[in-house]
Each structure stands twice: as structure tokens, then as C-alpha cells.
């Protein structure tokens, strides 16, 4: 590949990263200053306070985004993939399953993931609301239409998800590039009117602000966090773009534009303190409000789209890692394997987002809910990164503590400041997280109980086959595939088939699907075949948590050229498990009932593994937990 081609590809990926990765953090200037100086927070609008707040924002972006995420966390990739789920899997692989850290790390990763879900609900709501609130500045009488217009936009956004983003995705980069250019230009114009605002680049002003305001300054940190929302997207989207484009987009476009705009809004408030009602839309005067509303709405929709797509991707990973039941997954692109659509998640998320828009009613009210979700995920990421650096990379303890300890303290301070808004919206993401956390841990625990029950009653496969062929049953033409889990013994479907039909196919394949704690598995490592004799085989299929399991394709690629697997001559026998709760089981009764409900509504294994419906034979079995 020529250097010109490499540079062109890097430029294209960088532009795409601007559109998808930085949509969330890029729309933060819409509401950050308005929230910080909200009269309800009691922070006086003065030049020292302005310089202190801007300094906190600028140095927060430098420390949290530039140093923590761009310089450190992006290095902790799981075979090129990022995100809290990939980081959790990497951390779990860094310690043994018997380690005292294994369960706490899994719980921490699940907690961080549930907080991301809370973030993914608040981002569309606050981004669209804050964009449409510009209409209030142009015409105060439009205030009562902000919520209805936001609802219409959000319903439209979720309604088109099933079509994917392949058609409009190509415009995300140019639109967001125009957005960041507008932020930078507005910032420069206002800085020129009050150049003394550039003093905020000195971190001394941040320290003076915190010392002078003490508790009020600590409360203000909970609002300053809004400037850092979306930082997690740098890591979550690493698999789509790679490290270089994300770093280049941040250092050359996003960070300079954000810094200039925050400085510009500060300069505006120094000259026109009355603009504190909505500093963003007052940066250029009344003539610019409607164009800015249009551009802001497009940027907000793009930020929301990136979050929605991230939710689909994370849910698919959670299913593969055994944290959620199987769901219907539709692929919206024939060329991009990562573009998926989960109908159940889409409509459920839309319902919760609309509930947030109607319930909170404004971006100021939602801001209190935003901080907790963001800082909780950031803290979980920092702790998991420590275990990767210490146990995966085998770095010295002192270096690991120095690399992550400072960021951990910083995250704890920001999270603590955000929790002060617990009764002002902060309860919302915590409630969502608690519901999702309970569901995920109940499903994980329930599957372990089912596995333990199957193991307890399992008949060893080798011994069974040996006794079976002492007086072999009638063999019929074709191939039979029996799905079985690891250490499951003889599949129940095989026992039922022999009991009722009293025949066995001429070729029998026992198929076990294993999902590894890594994103992808190479074709050469995909299948392990063990001959069991009498034309019976054990086939172990390994997939990563971001792979697309496709059993028919895997069987057709089987290297047995003498007797290739023909789908029309193959029957798939699957045991349909009916879970029954028993007194004194392994979970509280209400959790057992929740697990049973989730199990009943789970997508069938045949559908999930893309097995043709007309080749499937399901045989029921009951399992007590």
C-alpha cells in the first residue's frame, strides 16, 4: 500500500471518527455553561469564577480525555476492540477464574456497562432537548413546543433504526466537521472581544476557584463533568476506526474546537452577563439562532445515533458473554458486519428516552442525571485498566498505581460531586442501572444453576456411545447434529430421539459452541473436531463475543470432503429447556421467577445460530433450579 493511499485512508477514517466518536462530547457546549451557572446552584457569575470554571473544563479535557483515554486506555485493546465489555473480558483473562478478583471484576464490568446504558438513554434526550431549546432564545413563546418537537424528532430517529445507517452515515463526518468548525469560529470571535479569558489556560485559576468556593465549587464539579460526557466513546469505538484516527481527530479537530468554544462562551459572559440564560445561542447574536438550531439538531441526532448504535453493539456483546438472554439481531448492512439492529432494545430504549424527555422536561433538569452515569463508567474503566496493566502487561506495581491511581482519585472526586444531585435527577440512571444489573446478574446466576443441574445428571458421552454400539440401533441416511454445552454429557435430545424413534443417523455430530472472552476468533482457530468412532464426531466451535455465529456456514466449510455436510440431508436436534423453580433453590424466589420469565422469552438457539427452521427438531426437557 503506497504512502498516499495510507494517508488517504487515515484521513477518511479520521473524518468518520469525527462524525461518530465525538458526537456526544461535541454537543456538550450546548448545555454545559447554562447548567453550571444555573441560579439553582448558587454559583455567582463573576470573572474569577468564569476563569476558574473554564480552567477546570480545559484541564479536565486534557487530563481525562487526552491523558487517560487517548494516551492510556486506548492501549488496553482486546485484539483491537475497546469498550467496557471488551475491557472487562480482558481484565478477566488477566486473572484466573479462581482468583479472588474474578467475581469483583465481573461485577464491576457489569456495573460499568449498566451505567453506559443509563448514559445511552440520557444522551439522546439531553442532546435533542438542548438543541431545540434554542427556539426559546429566538422566541420565548416557543418554550411550550420544545418537548413536543423533541419527541417527534426522537420517535423519527428510533423509527428509522431498522434501515441502518449505511445511507446517511456517510454524512455524519462532514456535518460534525461543520459543527466543530462553527464551534471554533464562534469561540475565536468572542475571544477577540475579551482576550483576558485566555488566562483560564493557567491551571492556577482552577485551584483558586476550588479553594475560594469550597463546597459550592465541589457542587460545580458535578456540572463541569458535562463537558467530559462522551469520553468513553473514544474507547468504545476503537474497533471501528483504530487508535490512530481517533487520536488524530481528537488532537487536530475536536479538542481545539471545544477549547476555543468554551473560552469563547466565557468571554461572552464577561462582556454580556445577561446571556447566561443560554450562552451557546447568544454567541453570534439573534440572526444566528435559527441556523444554529438547525445545525445543533443535526449534531444532536448524530450524537444520539452513535449512542444508539453503541447500545446495540454492547447488548450483542452482553448476549455472547452470557449476561443477557438471546435476542433477535438483524443485520442492516451486507458489507459492515458490526451494523446490527435489535428491535426489542430499540423500542424499549425509545420508551425510556421519551419518558425522560417528558418527565424532566428540560436539559437543565436532565443534567443532574447525566453526571452520575458518566463518572461511574469512567471510574469502572480506570479500575479495570489497572488490572490489565498489572496482571496482563505485568508492569511493576508502582508504575501501575502511578498510571491509574491519579485518574482513579480524579474519577472518585467527580463521581462524588455528581452524587450530590442524587435527588435532582441522579436517581434516574442509578435506577436504570440497578434494574439492568439485577437482570444481568440474575441471568448469569440462573445459567450457572442450569449448567450445574445438567452436570449433576449428565451421562458421560464416551461411556454411553460405547454401551450404545454393543447392540447398535438402526442407522438411517443423513447427518444428525445435536447441540450440547461443555461437560453436558449425552444431549437430552439424543436420549429422547432414541427412546421415541429408536434410530440413529449414519453420521452424528455433537456440536458445542464456546464463546471466548475475546472479540474475534480466527478461521484457523474456529473448529476443533474429535472423532468418537462409529462415524460420530465431537465438534467444538469457538467464537469471539463480537463474532457472528453461523452453524450452517461452519458445517459446510467442514474439511470432510469425502462426505460433505449437505443442509437438506442434515437434521438439527435441539433440547428446548423449560426451567422450573424449586423451594430452597440457588436464588431468591423472585429472582428465580425473573430468570424463568427471561428464559421463556429468549430467542431460540436455532434462530440465534442461523440454523434453517425447516431443519430443526426441538425436543422438550425440564430443568429444576
Coordinates of C-alpha atoms in Angstrom, one line a residue:
X1 CA 0.0 0.0 0.0
X2 CA 1.5 3.3 -1.1
X3 CA 2.0 6.2 1.4
X4 CA -0.5 8.3 -0.4
X5 CA -3.1 5.6 -0.1
X6 CA -2.4 5.2 3.6
X7 CA -2.7 8.9 4.2
X8 CA -6.0 9.0 2.3
X9 CA -7.3 6.1 4.3
X10 CA -6.2 7.7 7.5
X11 CA -7.9 11.0 6.5
X12 CA -11.2 9.2 5.6
X13 CA -11.2 7.2 8.9
X14 CA -10.4 10.4 10.9
X15 CA -13.3 12.2 9.2
X16 CA -15.6 9.3 10.1
X17 CA -14.3 9.3 13.7
X18 CA -15.2 12.9 14.0
X19 CA -18.8 12.1 13.0
X20 CA -19.4 9.0 15.1
X21 CA -16.9 9.0 18.0
X22 CA -17.1 12.7 19.0
X23 CA -20.8 13.4 18.6
X24 CA -21.6 13.1 22.3
X25 CA -18.7 15.2 23.7
X26 CA -19.0 17.6 20.7
X27 CA -22.6 18.6 21.7
X28 CA -21.6 19.3 25.4
X29 CA -21.1 23.1 24.8
X30 CA -24.9 23.3 24.1
X31 CA -25.7 22.9 27.8
X32 CA -22.6 22.9 30.0
X33 CA -22.2 26.6 30.8
X34 CA -26.0 27.0 31.1
X35 CA -26.1 24.3 33.7
X36 CA -23.0 25.4 35.7
X37 CA -24.3 28.9 36.2
X38 CA -27.9 27.8 36.8
X39 CA -29.2 30.1 39.7
X40 CA -30.3 26.9 41.5
X41 CA -26.7 26.0 42.0
X42 CA -25.9 29.3 43.8
X43 CA -22.6 30.0 41.8
X44 CA -22.1 33.7 41.2
X45 CA -21.3 34.8 37.7
X46 CA -18.1 36.7 38.2
X47 CA -14.8 36.9 36.3
X48 CA -12.8 34.8 38.9
X49 CA -15.5 32.1 38.8
X50 CA -15.6 32.2 35.0
X51 CA -11.8 31.8 34.7
X52 CA -11.9 29.0 37.3
X53 CA -14.7 27.1 35.6
X54 CA -13.1 27.4 32.1
X55 CA -9.8 26.3 33.6
X56 CA -11.4 23.2 35.2
X57 CA -13.0 22.3 31.8
X58 CA -9.8 22.8 29.8
X59 CA -7.6 20.9 32.2
X60 CA -10.3 18.3 32.7
X61 CA -10.4 17.6 29.0
X62 CA -6.6 17.5 29.0
X63 CA -6.3 15.1 31.9
X64 CA -9.3 12.9 31.4
X65 CA -9.6 12.7 27.6
X66 CA -6.1 13.4 26.3
X67 CA -4.1 11.6 29.0
X68 CA -6.4 9.0 30.4
X69 CA -8.3 7.8 27.4
X70 CA -6.2 8.8 24.4
X71 CA -2.7 8.1 25.9
X72 CA -3.5 5.2 28.4
X73 CA -6.8 3.4 28.0
X74 CA -6.6 3.1 24.2
X75 CA -3.6 1.0 24.7
X76 CA -5.7 -1.6 26.6
X77 CA -7.3 -3.0 23.5
X78 CA -8.8 -6.5 23.4
X79 CA -7.4 -7.7 20.0
X80 CA -8.2 -4.3 18.5
X81 CA -11.6 -3.9 20.3
X82 CA -12.5 -1.4 23.0
X83 CA -15.4 -0.6 25.3
X84 CA -16.3 -1.5 28.9
X85 CA -17.3 -5.1 27.9
X86 CA -14.1 -5.7 25.9
X87 CA -12.1 -4.3 28.8
X88 CA -13.9 -6.5 31.3
X89 CA -13.2 -9.6 29.2
X90 CA -9.5 -8.5 29.0
X91 CA -9.3 -8.0 32.8
X92 CA -11.0 -11.3 33.5
X93 CA -8.5 -13.0 31.2
X94 CA -5.7 -11.3 33.1
X95 CA -6.6 -13.2 36.3
X96 CA -7.6 -16.9 36.7
X97 CA -11.2 -17.8 37.2
X98 CA -10.3 -19.0 40.8
X99 CA -8.7 -15.6 41.6
X100 CA -10.4 -13.6 44.4
X101 CA -10.6 -10.7 41.9
X102 CA -12.5 -12.6 39.2
X103 CA -16.1 -12.1 40.6
X104 CA -15.5 -8.5 41.7
X105 CA -14.1 -7.6 38.3
X106 CA -17.1 -9.2 36.5
X107 CA -19.5 -7.3 38.8
X108 CA -17.6 -4.1 38.2
X109 CA -17.6 -4.6 34.5
X110 CA -21.4 -5.3 34.5
X111 CA -21.9 -2.2 36.7
X112 CA -20.0 0.0 34.3
X113 CA -21.9 -1.5 31.4
X114 CA -25.3 -0.7 33.1
X115 CA -24.1 2.8 33.7
X116 CA -23.3 3.1 30.0
X117 CA -26.9 2.1 29.3
X118 CA -28.0 4.9 31.5
X119 CA -25.8 7.3 29.6
X120 CA -27.3 6.0 26.3
X121 CA -30.8 6.9 27.5
X122 CA -29.8 10.4 28.7
X123 CA -27.6 11.4 25.7
X124 CA -30.5 11.4 23.1
X125 CA -32.8 13.1 25.5
X126 CA -30.5 15.9 26.6
X127 CA -28.8 16.5 23.2
X128 CA -32.1 16.9 21.3
X129 CA -33.7 18.9 24.1
X130 CA -30.8 21.3 24.4
X131 CA -30.7 21.8 20.6
X132 CA -34.4 22.6 20.3
X133 CA -34.2 24.9 23.4
X134 CA -32.5 27.4 21.1
X135 CA -36.0 28.2 19.9
X136 CA -36.8 29.7 23.3
X137 CA -34.0 32.2 22.8
X138 CA -35.3 33.3 19.4
X139 CA -39.0 33.4 20.5
X140 CA -39.8 32.8 24.2
X141 CA -43.3 31.8 23.2
X142 CA -41.9 28.7 21.6
X143 CA -41.0 27.2 25.0
X144 CA -44.1 25.1 25.2
X145 CA -43.2 23.4 21.9
X146 CA -39.7 22.3 22.9
X147 CA -40.8 19.0 24.4
X148 CA -43.3 18.1 21.6
X149 CA -40.8 18.9 18.9
X150 CA -38.1 16.8 20.7
X151 CA -40.5 13.9 21.0
X152 CA -41.2 14.0 17.3
X153 CA -37.5 14.0 16.4
X154 CA -36.7 11.2 18.7
X155 CA -39.6 9.0 17.5
X156 CA -38.4 9.6 13.9
X157 CA -34.9 8.7 14.9
X158 CA -35.8 5.4 16.5
X159 CA -38.3 4.5 13.8
X160 CA -35.6 4.5 11.1
X161 CA -33.1 2.4 13.0
X162 CA -34.3 -0.8 11.3
X163 CA -32.9 0.6 8.0
X164 CA -29.4 1.0 9.4
X165 CA -27.1 4.0 9.0
X166 CA -25.4 2.9 5.7
X167 CA -27.2 5.5 3.7
X168 CA -26.9 8.6 5.9
X169 CA -23.7 7.5 7.8
X170 CA -21.5 9.0 5.1
X171 CA -22.8 12.5 6.0
X172 CA -22.0 12.2 9.7
X173 CA -18.4 13.2 9.3
X174 CA -18.9 16.3 7.1
X175 CA -21.8 17.5 9.3
X176 CA -19.8 17.1 12.5
X177 CA -16.8 18.7 10.9
X178 CA -19.0 21.7 10.1
X179 CA -20.2 21.7 13.7
X180 CA -16.7 21.8 15.1
X181 CA -15.7 24.4 12.6
X182 CA -18.7 26.5 13.8
X183 CA -17.7 26.0 17.4
X184 CA -14.2 27.2 16.7
X185 CA -15.2 30.2 14.7
X186 CA -17.7 31.3 17.4
X187 CA -15.1 30.9 20.0
X188 CA -12.5 33.0 18.2
X189 CA -15.0 35.8 17.5
X190 CA -15.9 36.1 21.2
X191 CA -12.3 35.6 22.5
X192 CA -11.3 38.6 20.4
X193 CA -13.9 40.7 22.3
X194 CA -12.4 39.7 25.7
X195 CA -8.9 38.2 25.3
X196 CA -8.4 38.3 29.0
X197 CA -10.3 35.0 29.1
X198 CA -7.2 33.2 27.8
X199 CA -5.8 33.5 31.3
X200 CA -8.0 30.5 32.1
X201 CA -5.5 28.3 30.4
X202 CA -3.4 28.6 33.6
X203 CA -4.5 25.8 36.0
X204 CA -3.9 28.1 38.9
X205 CA -7.3 29.6 38.3
X206 CA -8.9 26.2 38.7
X207 CA -7.2 25.7 42.0
X208 CA -8.1 29.2 43.2
X209 CA -11.8 28.6 42.2
X210 CA -12.0 25.4 44.3
X211 CA -10.3 27.0 47.3
X212 CA -12.4 30.1 47.2
X213 CA -15.7 28.4 46.7
X214 CA -15.1 25.3 48.7
X215 CA -18.4 23.4 48.9
X216 CA -20.0 25.5 46.1
X217 CA -17.0 24.7 44.0
X218 CA -17.4 21.0 44.8
X219 CA -21.0 21.2 43.7
X220 CA -19.9 22.9 40.5
X221 CA -17.7 20.0 39.6
X222 CA -20.8 17.9 39.2
X223 CA -21.8 20.2 36.3
X224 CA -18.3 20.6 34.9
X225 CA -18.5 16.8 34.3
X226 CA -20.9 17.6 31.5
X227 CA -18.0 18.8 29.4
X228 CA -16.5 15.3 29.5
X229 CA -19.5 13.3 28.5
X230 CA -18.8 11.0 25.6
X231 CA -15.2 10.4 26.6
X232 CA -15.9 6.7 26.9
X233 CA -16.9 6.7 23.2
X234 CA -13.2 7.1 22.3
X235 CA -12.5 3.7 23.7
X236 CA -15.8 2.0 22.8
X237 CA -15.4 2.8 19.1
X238 CA -11.8 1.8 18.8
X239 CA -12.6 -1.4 16.9
X240 CA -14.4 0.5 14.2
X241 CA -11.7 3.1 13.4
X242 CA -8.4 2.1 15.1
X243 CA -6.3 4.2 17.5
X244 CA -4.6 6.5 15.0
X245 CA -7.7 8.1 13.5
X246 CA -9.3 8.6 17.0
X247 CA -6.2 10.2 18.3
X248 CA -5.7 12.4 15.2
X249 CA -9.4 13.5 15.2
X250 CA -9.1 14.5 18.9
X251 CA -5.8 16.4 18.7
X252 CA -6.4 18.3 15.5
X253 CA -10.2 18.9 15.3
X254 CA -12.3 18.1 18.4
X255 CA -10.1 19.3 21.3
X256 CA -9.1 22.6 19.7
X257 CA -12.7 23.4 18.7
X258 CA -14.1 22.5 22.1
X259 CA -11.4 24.6 23.9
X260 CA -12.0 27.6 21.7
X261 CA -15.8 27.4 22.2
X262 CA -15.6 27.1 26.0
X263 CA -13.2 30.1 26.1
X264 CA -15.5 32.0 23.7
X265 CA -18.6 31.4 25.8
X266 CA -16.6 32.5 28.9
X267 CA -15.6 35.7 27.0
X268 CA -19.2 36.3 26.0
X269 CA -20.3 36.1 29.7
X270 CA -17.6 38.5 30.7
X271 CA -18.9 41.1 28.2
X272 CA -22.7 40.2 28.4
X273 CA -23.5 38.5 31.7
X274 CA -27.2 38.6 30.8
X275 CA -26.5 35.9 28.2
X276 CA -26.1 33.3 30.9
X277 CA -29.7 32.1 30.3
X278 CA -28.3 30.3 27.2
X279 CA -24.7 31.3 26.4
X280 CA -24.4 29.0 23.4
X281 CA -27.2 30.5 21.3
X282 CA -26.1 34.1 22.2
X283 CA -22.6 33.8 20.8
X284 CA -23.3 35.5 17.5
X285 CA -26.5 37.4 18.1
X286 CA -30.1 36.9 17.2
X287 CA -29.5 36.4 13.4
X288 CA -27.6 33.2 14.0
X289 CA -30.1 31.4 16.3
X290 CA -32.2 29.6 13.7
X291 CA -29.2 28.4 11.7
X292 CA -27.6 27.2 14.9
X293 CA -30.8 25.4 16.0
X294 CA -30.7 23.5 12.6
X295 CA -27.0 22.7 12.9
X296 CA -27.3 21.8 16.6
X297 CA -30.3 19.5 15.9
X298 CA -28.3 17.6 13.2
X299 CA -25.3 17.3 15.6
X300 CA -27.7 16.1 18.4
X301 CA -29.2 13.5 16.1
X302 CA -25.8 12.2 15.1
X303 CA -24.7 12.1 18.8
X304 CA -27.8 10.2 19.6
X305 CA -27.4 7.8 16.7
X306 CA -23.8 7.0 17.8
X307 CA -25.1 6.2 21.3
X308 CA -28.0 4.0 20.0
X309 CA -25.7 2.0 17.7
X310 CA -23.3 1.6 20.7
X311 CA -26.2 0.2 22.8
X312 CA -27.0 -2.4 20.1
X313 CA -23.4 -3.4 19.9
X314 CA -22.9 -3.7 23.7
X315 CA -26.2 -5.7 24.0
X316 CA -24.9 -8.1 21.4
X317 CA -21.7 -8.5 23.3
X318 CA -23.5 -9.0 26.6
X319 CA -25.6 -11.8 25.0
X320 CA -22.4 -13.5 23.8
X321 CA -20.8 -13.2 27.2
X322 CA -23.8 -14.8 28.8
X323 CA -25.1 -11.7 30.6
X324 CA -28.4 -11.4 28.7
X325 CA -30.7 -13.9 27.1
X326 CA -30.6 -14.4 23.3
X327 CA -32.5 -11.7 21.4
X328 CA -33.4 -11.1 17.8
X329 CA -30.5 -9.5 16.0
X330 CA -30.9 -8.1 12.5
X331 CA -28.1 -7.0 10.2
X332 CA -28.6 -3.7 8.5
X333 CA -25.6 -3.8 6.2
X334 CA -24.3 -6.6 3.9
X335 CA -20.8 -5.1 3.9
X336 CA -20.4 -4.0 7.5
X337 CA -20.7 -6.9 10.0
X338 CA -20.9 -4.6 13.0
X339 CA -24.1 -2.8 12.0
X340 CA -26.9 -4.5 13.8
X341 CA -30.4 -3.7 14.9
X342 CA -32.1 -5.2 17.9
X343 CA -35.8 -4.4 17.8
X344 CA -36.6 -5.2 21.4
X345 CA -33.7 -2.9 22.6
X346 CA -34.6 -0.2 20.2
X347 CA -38.2 0.2 21.2
X348 CA -37.5 -0.2 24.9
X349 CA -34.8 2.4 24.8
X350 CA -37.1 4.8 22.9
X351 CA -39.8 4.4 25.5
X352 CA -37.4 5.2 28.3
X353 CA -35.9 8.2 26.4
X354 CA -39.3 9.6 25.8
X355 CA -40.1 9.1 29.5
X356 CA -37.0 11.1 30.4
X357 CA -37.9 13.9 28.0
X358 CA -41.4 14.2 29.3
X359 CA -40.5 13.6 32.9
X360 CA -37.6 16.0 33.2
X361 CA -38.8 18.5 30.6
X362 CA -35.5 20.4 30.0
X363 CA -31.8 19.9 29.5
X364 CA -31.1 21.6 32.9
X365 CA -33.1 19.0 34.8
X366 CA -31.6 16.1 32.8
X367 CA -28.0 17.4 33.5
X368 CA -28.2 16.2 37.1
X369 CA -28.9 12.7 35.9
X370 CA -26.1 12.8 33.3
X371 CA -23.1 13.2 35.6
X372 CA -23.6 10.1 37.7
X373 CA -23.8 7.8 34.7
X374 CA -20.8 9.2 33.0
X375 CA -18.5 9.3 36.0
X376 CA -19.5 5.8 37.2
X377 CA -18.5 4.3 33.8
X378 CA -15.2 6.3 33.9
X379 CA -14.4 5.0 37.4
X380 CA -15.1 1.4 36.3
X381 CA -12.9 1.8 33.3
X382 CA -10.0 3.1 35.4
X383 CA -10.1 0.3 37.9
X384 CA -10.3 -2.4 35.1
X385 CA -7.4 -0.7 33.3
X386 CA -5.3 -1.1 36.5
X387 CA -5.8 -4.9 36.5
X388 CA -4.9 -5.0 32.8
X389 CA -1.7 -3.1 33.3
X390 CA -0.8 -5.0 36.4
X391 CA -1.8 -8.6 35.6
X392 CA -1.9 -8.6 31.7
X393 CA 1.0 -6.4 30.9
X394 CA 3.0 -7.5 34.0
X395 CA 4.1 -3.9 34.7
X396 CA 5.7 -3.0 38.1
X397 CA 3.1 -2.3 40.9
X398 CA 4.4 1.2 41.5
X399 CA 4.1 2.1 37.8
X400 CA 0.5 0.7 37.6
X401 CA -0.5 2.6 40.7
X402 CA 1.0 5.8 39.3
X403 CA -0.6 5.3 35.9
X404 CA -4.1 4.6 37.2
X405 CA -4.1 5.9 40.8
X406 CA -4.3 9.5 39.9
X407 CA -7.1 9.0 37.4
X408 CA -9.0 6.9 40.0
X409 CA -8.8 9.7 42.6
X410 CA -10.0 12.2 39.9
X411 CA -12.9 9.9 38.9
X412 CA -13.9 9.4 42.6
X413 CA -13.9 13.2 43.1
X414 CA -16.1 13.8 40.0
X415 CA -18.4 10.9 40.9
X416 CA -18.8 12.2 44.5
X417 CA -19.6 15.6 43.2
X418 CA -22.2 14.1 40.8
X419 CA -23.9 12.1 43.6
X420 CA -24.9 15.4 45.3
X421 CA -27.5 15.6 42.6
X422 CA -29.0 12.3 43.6
X423 CA -32.4 13.8 44.4
X424 CA -32.2 16.2 41.4
X425 CA -32.2 13.6 38.6
X426 CA -29.2 11.5 39.7
X427 CA -31.5 8.7 40.8
X428 CA -32.7 8.1 37.2
X429 CA -29.5 6.4 35.8
X430 CA -28.9 4.6 39.1
X431 CA -32.5 3.2 38.9
X432 CA -32.0 2.1 35.3
X433 CA -28.6 0.6 36.2
X434 CA -30.0 -1.3 39.2
X435 CA -32.7 -2.8 37.0
X436 CA -30.3 -3.8 34.3
X437 CA -27.7 -5.0 36.8
X438 CA -30.2 -7.2 38.6
X439 CA -31.4 -8.6 35.2
X440 CA -27.8 -9.4 34.0
X441 CA -26.6 -11.0 37.3
X442 CA -29.8 -13.0 37.6
X443 CA -29.4 -14.4 34.1
X444 CA -25.7 -15.2 34.7
X445 CA -26.5 -16.9 38.0
X446 CA -29.5 -18.7 36.6
X447 CA -27.5 -20.1 33.7
X448 CA -24.9 -21.4 36.2
X449 CA -27.6 -23.2 38.1
X450 CA -29.0 -24.7 34.9
X451 CA -25.5 -25.8 34.0
X452 CA -24.9 -27.3 37.5
X453 CA -28.2 -29.2 37.2
X454 CA -27.2 -30.6 33.8
X455 CA -23.8 -31.6 35.1
X456 CA -25.3 -33.4 38.1
X457 CA -27.5 -35.6 35.9
X458 CA -25.1 -35.9 33.0
X459 CA -24.3 -39.2 31.4
X460 CA -20.7 -39.4 30.2
X461 CA -20.8 -39.3 26.4
X462 CA -17.9 -41.7 25.7
X463 CA -19.3 -44.4 28.0
X464 CA -22.8 -44.0 26.6
X465 CA -21.6 -44.4 23.0
X466 CA -19.6 -47.5 23.9
X467 CA -22.6 -49.2 25.5
X468 CA -24.9 -48.0 22.7
X469 CA -23.0 -49.7 20.0
X470 CA -22.8 -53.0 21.8
X471 CA -26.3 -53.5 20.3
X472 CA -26.4 -50.6 17.8
X473 CA -29.7 -49.1 16.8
X474 CA -30.9 -48.9 13.2
X475 CA -28.8 -46.3 11.2
X476 CA -30.7 -44.1 8.8
X477 CA -29.3 -41.9 6.0
X478 CA -28.3 -38.3 6.7
X479 CA -26.5 -36.3 9.3
X480 CA -27.8 -35.6 12.8
X481 CA -26.4 -32.6 14.7
X482 CA -27.0 -32.5 18.5
X483 CA -26.3 -29.2 20.3
X484 CA -24.7 -29.7 23.7
X485 CA -22.9 -27.5 26.1
X486 CA -19.5 -28.2 27.5
X487 CA -19.4 -31.1 30.1
X488 CA -23.1 -31.6 29.3
X489 CA -22.8 -35.4 28.8
X490 CA -25.3 -37.0 26.5
X491 CA -27.6 -34.5 25.0
X492 CA -31.2 -34.9 26.2
X493 CA -32.4 -34.6 22.6
X494 CA -30.4 -37.7 21.7
X495 CA -31.9 -39.7 24.6
X496 CA -35.4 -38.6 23.5
X497 CA -34.8 -39.4 19.9
X498 CA -33.5 -42.9 20.7
X499 CA -36.4 -43.5 23.1
X500 CA -39.1 -42.5 20.7
X501 CA -37.7 -43.1 17.2
X502 CA -35.3 -45.9 18.0
X503 CA -33.0 -44.9 15.2
X504 CA -29.6 -43.1 14.7
X505 CA -28.4 -41.2 11.7
X506 CA -25.5 -42.6 9.8
X507 CA -23.4 -39.6 10.8
X508 CA -23.8 -38.0 14.2
X509 CA -22.2 -34.7 15.2
X510 CA -22.2 -33.4 18.7
X511 CA -21.8 -29.6 18.4
X512 CA -20.6 -27.4 21.3
X513 CA -20.4 -23.6 20.8
X514 CA -17.9 -21.9 23.1
X515 CA -17.9 -18.0 23.3
X516 CA -14.4 -16.9 24.3
X517 CA -13.6 -13.7 26.3
X518 CA -12.0 -12.1 23.2
X519 CA -13.7 -10.2 20.4
X520 CA -12.8 -12.4 17.4
X521 CA -11.5 -15.9 16.7
X522 CA -9.5 -16.5 13.5
X523 CA -10.7 -19.1 11.0
X524 CA -7.8 -21.4 11.8
X525 CA -8.8 -21.5 15.5
X526 CA -12.6 -21.8 14.9
X527 CA -13.2 -25.5 14.9
X528 CA -11.7 -28.5 16.8
X529 CA -13.0 -31.9 15.7
X530 CA -12.7 -35.1 17.7
X531 CA -13.6 -38.5 16.2
X532 CA -15.6 -40.6 18.7
X533 CA -15.9 -43.7 16.5
X534 CA -18.8 -45.3 14.7
X535 CA -19.0 -42.2 12.5
X536 CA -19.7 -39.9 15.5
X537 CA -17.8 -36.7 16.0
X538 CA -17.5 -34.0 18.7
X539 CA -17.2 -30.6 17.0
X540 CA -16.1 -27.6 19.2
X541 CA -16.9 -24.3 17.5
X542 CA -15.2 -21.3 19.1
X543 CA -16.4 -17.7 18.6
X544 CA -15.4 -14.3 20.0
X545 CA -18.0 -12.1 21.6
X546 CA -18.2 -9.9 18.5
X547 CA -18.2 -12.8 16.0
X548 CA -21.4 -13.8 14.2
X549 CA -22.2 -17.5 15.0
X550 CA -23.3 -19.2 11.8
X551 CA -23.5 -23.0 12.3
X552 CA -24.6 -23.9 8.7
X553 CA -21.7 -22.0 7.2
X554 CA -19.4 -23.7 9.7
X555 CA -20.6 -27.2 8.8
X556 CA -20.4 -26.5 5.0
X557 CA -16.8 -25.5 5.5
X558 CA -16.0 -28.8 7.2
X559 CA -13.0 -30.4 5.7
X560 CA -14.5 -33.8 5.4
X561 CA -14.5 -33.8 1.6
X562 CA -15.3 -37.5 1.3
X563 CA -18.7 -36.9 2.9
X564 CA -19.6 -33.2 2.9
X565 CA -22.4 -31.9 5.1
X566 CA -25.5 -31.2 2.9
X567 CA -28.0 -29.0 4.6
X568 CA -31.0 -30.7 3.0
X569 CA -29.8 -34.1 4.5
X570 CA -29.0 -32.7 7.9
X571 CA -31.3 -32.5 11.0
X572 CA -30.5 -30.4 14.0
X573 CA -31.8 -31.8 17.3
X574 CA -32.1 -29.1 20.0
X575 CA -33.4 -29.6 23.5
X576 CA -35.9 -26.9 24.4
X577 CA -35.3 -26.2 28.1
X578 CA -38.2 -25.5 30.4
X579 CA -36.9 -24.1 33.7
X580 CA -38.8 -24.9 36.9
X581 CA -38.3 -23.1 40.2
X582 CA -37.9 -25.3 43.3
X583 CA -38.2 -24.3 47.0
X584 CA -34.8 -23.7 48.6
X585 CA -33.1 -23.2 45.2
X586 CA -30.0 -21.3 44.4
X587 CA -31.7 -17.9 44.2
X588 CA -34.4 -15.9 46.0
X589 CA -37.9 -16.9 44.6
X590 CA -38.4 -13.6 42.9
X591 CA -35.1 -13.9 41.1
X592 CA -36.0 -17.5 40.0
X593 CA -39.3 -16.2 38.6
X594 CA -37.4 -13.4 36.8
X595 CA -34.9 -15.9 35.3
X596 CA -37.8 -18.2 34.2
X597 CA -39.5 -15.3 32.5
X598 CA -36.3 -14.2 30.7
X599 CA -35.7 -17.8 29.7
X600 CA -39.2 -18.2 28.2
X601 CA -38.8 -15.1 26.2
X602 CA -35.2 -15.8 25.0
X603 CA -34.6 -16.3 21.3
X604 CA -34.3 -19.9 20.3
X605 CA -30.8 -21.3 19.8
X606 CA -31.7 -22.4 16.2
X607 CA -32.6 -18.8 15.3
X608 CA -29.6 -17.3 17.0
X609 CA -27.1 -19.7 15.3
X610 CA -28.8 -19.2 11.9
X611 CA -30.0 -22.8 11.6
X612 CA -32.7 -23.1 8.9
X613 CA -36.1 -23.6 10.7
X614 CA -37.1 -26.4 8.4
X615 CA -34.1 -28.5 9.5
X616 CA -34.7 -28.1 13.3
X617 CA -36.3 -30.7 15.6
X618 CA -36.9 -29.4 19.1
X619 CA -37.4 -31.9 22.0
X620 CA -38.5 -30.6 25.4
X621 CA -36.8 -31.1 28.7
X622 CA -37.4 -29.8 32.2
X623 CA -34.7 -28.4 34.4
X624 CA -35.1 -27.5 38.1
X625 CA -33.1 -24.7 39.7

